[in-house]
Amino acid sequence: MRKASITIKEIARQLDVSKSTVSRALRDSSEISEETKKRVIELAESLNYSPNPIALSLLRNRTQTLGIIVPDIANPFFSTAIGGVEDIAYSRGYHTMIYQSHESYERELADTRHIAMRRVDGLIVSISSQTENHDHFIELQEQGIPVVFFDRVSESTPSHKVRVDDYKGAFEATEHLISRGCKNIAHIAGPANLSISRNRLRGYQDALTQHGIELRDEWVVSSEYNQAGGTERAYQLMALRNRPDGIFAASDRIAIGVHWALRQLGYRMPDDVALVGFSDLSISSLLDPPLSSVAQPSFEMGQLAATLLLDLIESKGTPAAFETRVLTSNLIIRKSSMKDLVGN
Amino acid sequence: MRKASITIKEIARQLDVSKSTVSRALRDSSEISEETKKRVIELAESLNYSPNPIALSLLRNRTQTLGIIVPDIANPFFSTAIGGVEDIAYSRGYHTMIYQSHESYERELADTRHIAMRRVDGLIVSISSQTENHDHFIELQEQGIPVVFFDRVSESTPSHKVRVDDYKGAFEATEHLISRGCKNIAHIAGPANLSISRNRLRGYQDALTQHGIELRDEWVVSSEYNQAGGTERAYQLMALRNRPDGIFAASDRIAIGVHWALRQLGYRMPDDVALVGFSDLSISSLLDPPLSSVAQPSFEMGQLAATLLLDLIESKGTPAAFETRVLTSNLIIRKSSMKDLVGN
DNA sequence: TGCGAATTCGGGAACGGTTTCGGGAACGGT
DNA sequence: ACCGTTCCCGAAACCGTTCCCGAATTCGCA
């Protein structure tokens, strides 16, 4: 049984004034006498009144709530990004509702519908790997709900975007493998419908060609962004007649799967195979050998996305031009890629 | 600019009927003619009308939302438990709002206040390690918002509780270390104000005494449930004149910190020190050597907590007796504790 | 034919706030 | 004495929906 909360009407009754007066007194309006204000505020506090946000939402058609869709909150990259969003949101009086797409397009669609129904004020999203059609985000925007993408952004949707320089990160990672003497460098890419996958792939390719190394199709395979995919692809790569001596994985989760597979197969890292991942999850440094990785500022990405979204929400009339903020990644070199330089 | 959603009133205007009629037609009331129903439903669909849940909430004083407070969503144990909660909640038409206490009492307090203000229908919570006073949960219940605890339960608060058999899990883990020939078994306990910490400590103690092993105070230290604490305590334990040859850590996060410290210090696991953790996080199996751990059914715990809470919410009048569901834990033995049996 | 009972629908209150409008009283100035 | 301000406050509309209460029309049956 839900106990009735005390309302403005109840205060008005006890003080024998109108509810308008109570409302104004609590909002410290100038057209209420100091004395009445004091009486109202005192009673409100003693009754420990708190205004009903639902009534406010109905009135203003605003919920003071941000939606956020990520593929998986158990992924540390996303959970810390969510932390960044919450950090900003709380400080500006908003709350966040967290949705998981579980890398499913259908689920993502259902989430956006729910967000529209729930009248959330805005959405921050990192799209699922199975999403090819982005119309549901456009629809949301047409309903007046602004959308900001982070990490896995939609290229076809005009909006604010926050991402890291995937191309540059991948380029540097690959260049690092080259500089450590790797000759046969493979890449395990992410799903091709995500722009981050394509950019990281391009970074890998350009680094090789720029160093005069021939691209070989058999050394580029694709995987979901998870551990099982990494393991599977590693088995596939190491079974090649021309096996790689360096692997750049498009994510740490993939790299962890590779790491596991290489140990299973008896390869030594970095001597037999040098390995680099992407994201620098905190667990990556705990592996043996510790994993080299391209670090992304996940918390800051969440903060920035939230800031952009809130500005969009609160600047009613002025639809400033959409911008894409590109944060810098940072290659963290650990033992998994520190192959001895024999030749040099 | 938020576009006005189409309302029941708009449909009524276009069809020249009253809004009551529209409302009833959409709810398939028997007192509306089939023909009118059809007209209303058709127009509603073509306008792609969806009812405003905020208005409903105001009317019913129900939000169809569950609150959930965990110390940290980046902890895989909690994020999978949240997955279990969502699984049940979605299927019963509820949404979940996720809060993080960050192991802070003040933050937990602020979260419960926000939950009360937001008129959430019920709360699922695993309390923070710094929480000693549980009055805020009682207050919530007095306001008619039911509370269900999981994992880190409150002993002083009457309510449904879902937990694993911490005592038995700890007992078995310790007994396992004994059976592998460990003579000097230390325990890194969690914060003493959490019942799980105390129960796991008791399991450790009882296993030792039951096998005629003397308890030594210096071998029981306490730590926060995180990696840094584990590392610190491991340094402390290994510095003892009488250093342990087996360590049972109260959580995997602590155990991972110990794991790291032991490798830093040059100890071999399990030969020099055998190690067992608690929770069986997925990363634990990736460590080298893989970590033995007491597995908890985290997803099922979330499901069960949600089921109990929803039953509580929807059974208006009948306040059935509160129950504590104790799920069984499961010792997973891996290399970190598989010390060779020399003597036997 | 007349009358009670269905059938079908509209009016309005209610949920808990904010806000527009207006009005009474006090007050000051001429 | 009269009028214009200013200060305080109340009445009522409004947000979107449900639901209670009537009410009009039709229908069935005696």
mmCIF file of N, CA and C in Angstrom, chain B residues 7 70 72 77 83 92 101 103 129 157 165 171 207 213 221 225 235 246 258 270 297 302 311 316 343:
data_model
loop_
_atom_site.group_PDB
_atom_site.id
_atom_site.type_symbol
_atom_site.label_atom_id
_atom_site.label_comp_id
_atom_site.label_asym_id
_atom_site.label_seq_id
_atom_site.Cartn_x
_atom_site.Cartn_y
_atom_site.Cartn_z
ATOM 1 N N THR B 7 -2.524 13.585 -28.741
ATOM 2 C CA THR B 7 -3.182 13.157 -27.514
ATOM 3 C C THR B 7 -4.549 12.578 -27.810
ATOM 4 N N VAL B 70 23.377 -0.376 -6.702
ATOM 5 C CA VAL B 70 24.522 -1.263 -6.490
ATOM 6 C C VAL B 70 25.740 -0.382 -6.222
ATOM 7 N N ASP B 72 28.573 -0.467 -7.692
ATOM 8 C CA ASP B 72 29.391 -0.150 -8.855
ATOM 9 C C ASP B 72 28.940 -1.010 -10.030
ATOM 10 N N PHE B 77 29.901 -8.779 -11.368
ATOM 11 C CA PHE B 77 28.888 -9.441 -10.545
ATOM 12 C C PHE B 77 27.606 -8.626 -10.525
ATOM 13 N N GLY B 83 21.329 -7.446 -15.124
ATOM 14 C CA GLY B 83 20.753 -8.119 -16.284
ATOM 15 C C GLY B 83 19.604 -9.035 -15.882
ATOM 16 N N ARG B 92 7.532 -8.133 -17.293
ATOM 17 C CA ARG B 92 6.317 -7.810 -16.540
ATOM 18 C C ARG B 92 5.944 -6.341 -16.689
ATOM 19 N N SER B 101 26.084 3.548 -5.811
ATOM 20 C CA SER B 101 26.429 4.193 -4.531
ATOM 21 C C SER B 101 27.931 4.477 -4.448
ATOM 22 N N GLU B 103 30.111 2.800 -3.184
ATOM 23 C CA GLU B 103 30.528 2.391 -1.829
ATOM 24 C C GLU B 103 30.450 3.533 -0.826
ATOM 25 N N SER B 129 29.577 -0.588 1.220
ATOM 26 C CA SER B 129 30.412 -1.117 2.303
ATOM 27 C C SER B 129 30.567 -0.117 3.442
ATOM 28 N N THR B 157 16.938 -4.818 8.684
ATOM 29 C CA THR B 157 15.730 -4.361 7.999
ATOM 30 C C THR B 157 14.842 -5.543 7.619
ATOM 31 N N ASP B 165 24.886 -18.750 0.091
ATOM 32 C CA ASP B 165 25.341 -19.261 1.373
ATOM 33 C C ASP B 165 26.817 -18.925 1.539
ATOM 34 N N PHE B 171 33.484 -21.823 3.859
ATOM 35 C CA PHE B 171 33.900 -23.048 4.554
ATOM 36 C C PHE B 171 34.520 -24.012 3.544
ATOM 37 N N ALA B 207 36.051 -23.638 9.462
ATOM 38 C CA ALA B 207 36.730 -24.694 8.719
ATOM 39 C C ALA B 207 38.071 -25.015 9.369
ATOM 40 N N ILE B 213 42.924 -26.732 13.275
ATOM 41 C CA ILE B 213 43.977 -25.761 12.999
ATOM 42 C C ILE B 213 43.732 -24.511 13.836
ATOM 43 N N VAL B 221 43.142 -10.315 7.865
ATOM 44 C CA VAL B 221 43.188 -8.874 7.653
ATOM 45 C C VAL B 221 41.920 -8.466 6.907
ATOM 46 N N TYR B 225 36.350 -4.112 -0.873
ATOM 47 C CA TYR B 225 36.184 -5.086 -1.952
ATOM 48 C C TYR B 225 36.736 -4.564 -3.269
ATOM 49 N N TYR B 235 50.788 -7.666 0.384
ATOM 50 C CA TYR B 235 52.118 -7.227 0.802
ATOM 51 C C TYR B 235 52.270 -7.400 2.308
ATOM 52 N N GLY B 246 48.679 -20.211 1.985
ATOM 53 C CA GLY B 246 47.369 -20.266 1.353
ATOM 54 C C GLY B 246 46.588 -19.015 1.730
ATOM 55 N N VAL B 258 45.634 -9.590 -4.956
ATOM 56 C CA VAL B 258 46.607 -10.497 -4.328
ATOM 57 C C VAL B 258 47.427 -11.182 -5.416
ATOM 58 N N PRO B 270 50.382 -22.299 -7.597
ATOM 59 C CA PRO B 270 50.006 -22.442 -6.195
ATOM 60 C C PRO B 270 51.138 -22.955 -5.308
ATOM 61 N N PRO B 297 25.540 -17.470 -8.396
ATOM 62 C CA PRO B 297 24.615 -17.330 -9.539
ATOM 63 C C PRO B 297 24.064 -15.916 -9.602
ATOM 64 N N GLY B 302 19.579 -11.758 -9.427
ATOM 65 C CA GLY B 302 18.842 -10.593 -9.911
ATOM 66 C C GLY B 302 17.414 -10.955 -10.288
ATOM 67 N N ASP B 311 6.232 -9.128 -6.958
ATOM 68 C CA ASP B 311 5.119 -9.736 -6.232
ATOM 69 C C ASP B 311 4.692 -8.846 -5.076
ATOM 70 N N LYS B 316 -1.209 -5.871 -3.495
ATOM 71 C CA LYS B 316 -1.512 -4.666 -2.721
ATOM 72 C C LYS B 316 -1.683 -4.927 -1.227
ATOM 73 N N GLY B 343 53.093 -34.539 0.665
ATOM 74 C CA GLY B 343 53.098 -35.408 1.847
ATOM 75 C C GLY B 343 52.203 -36.623 1.700
#
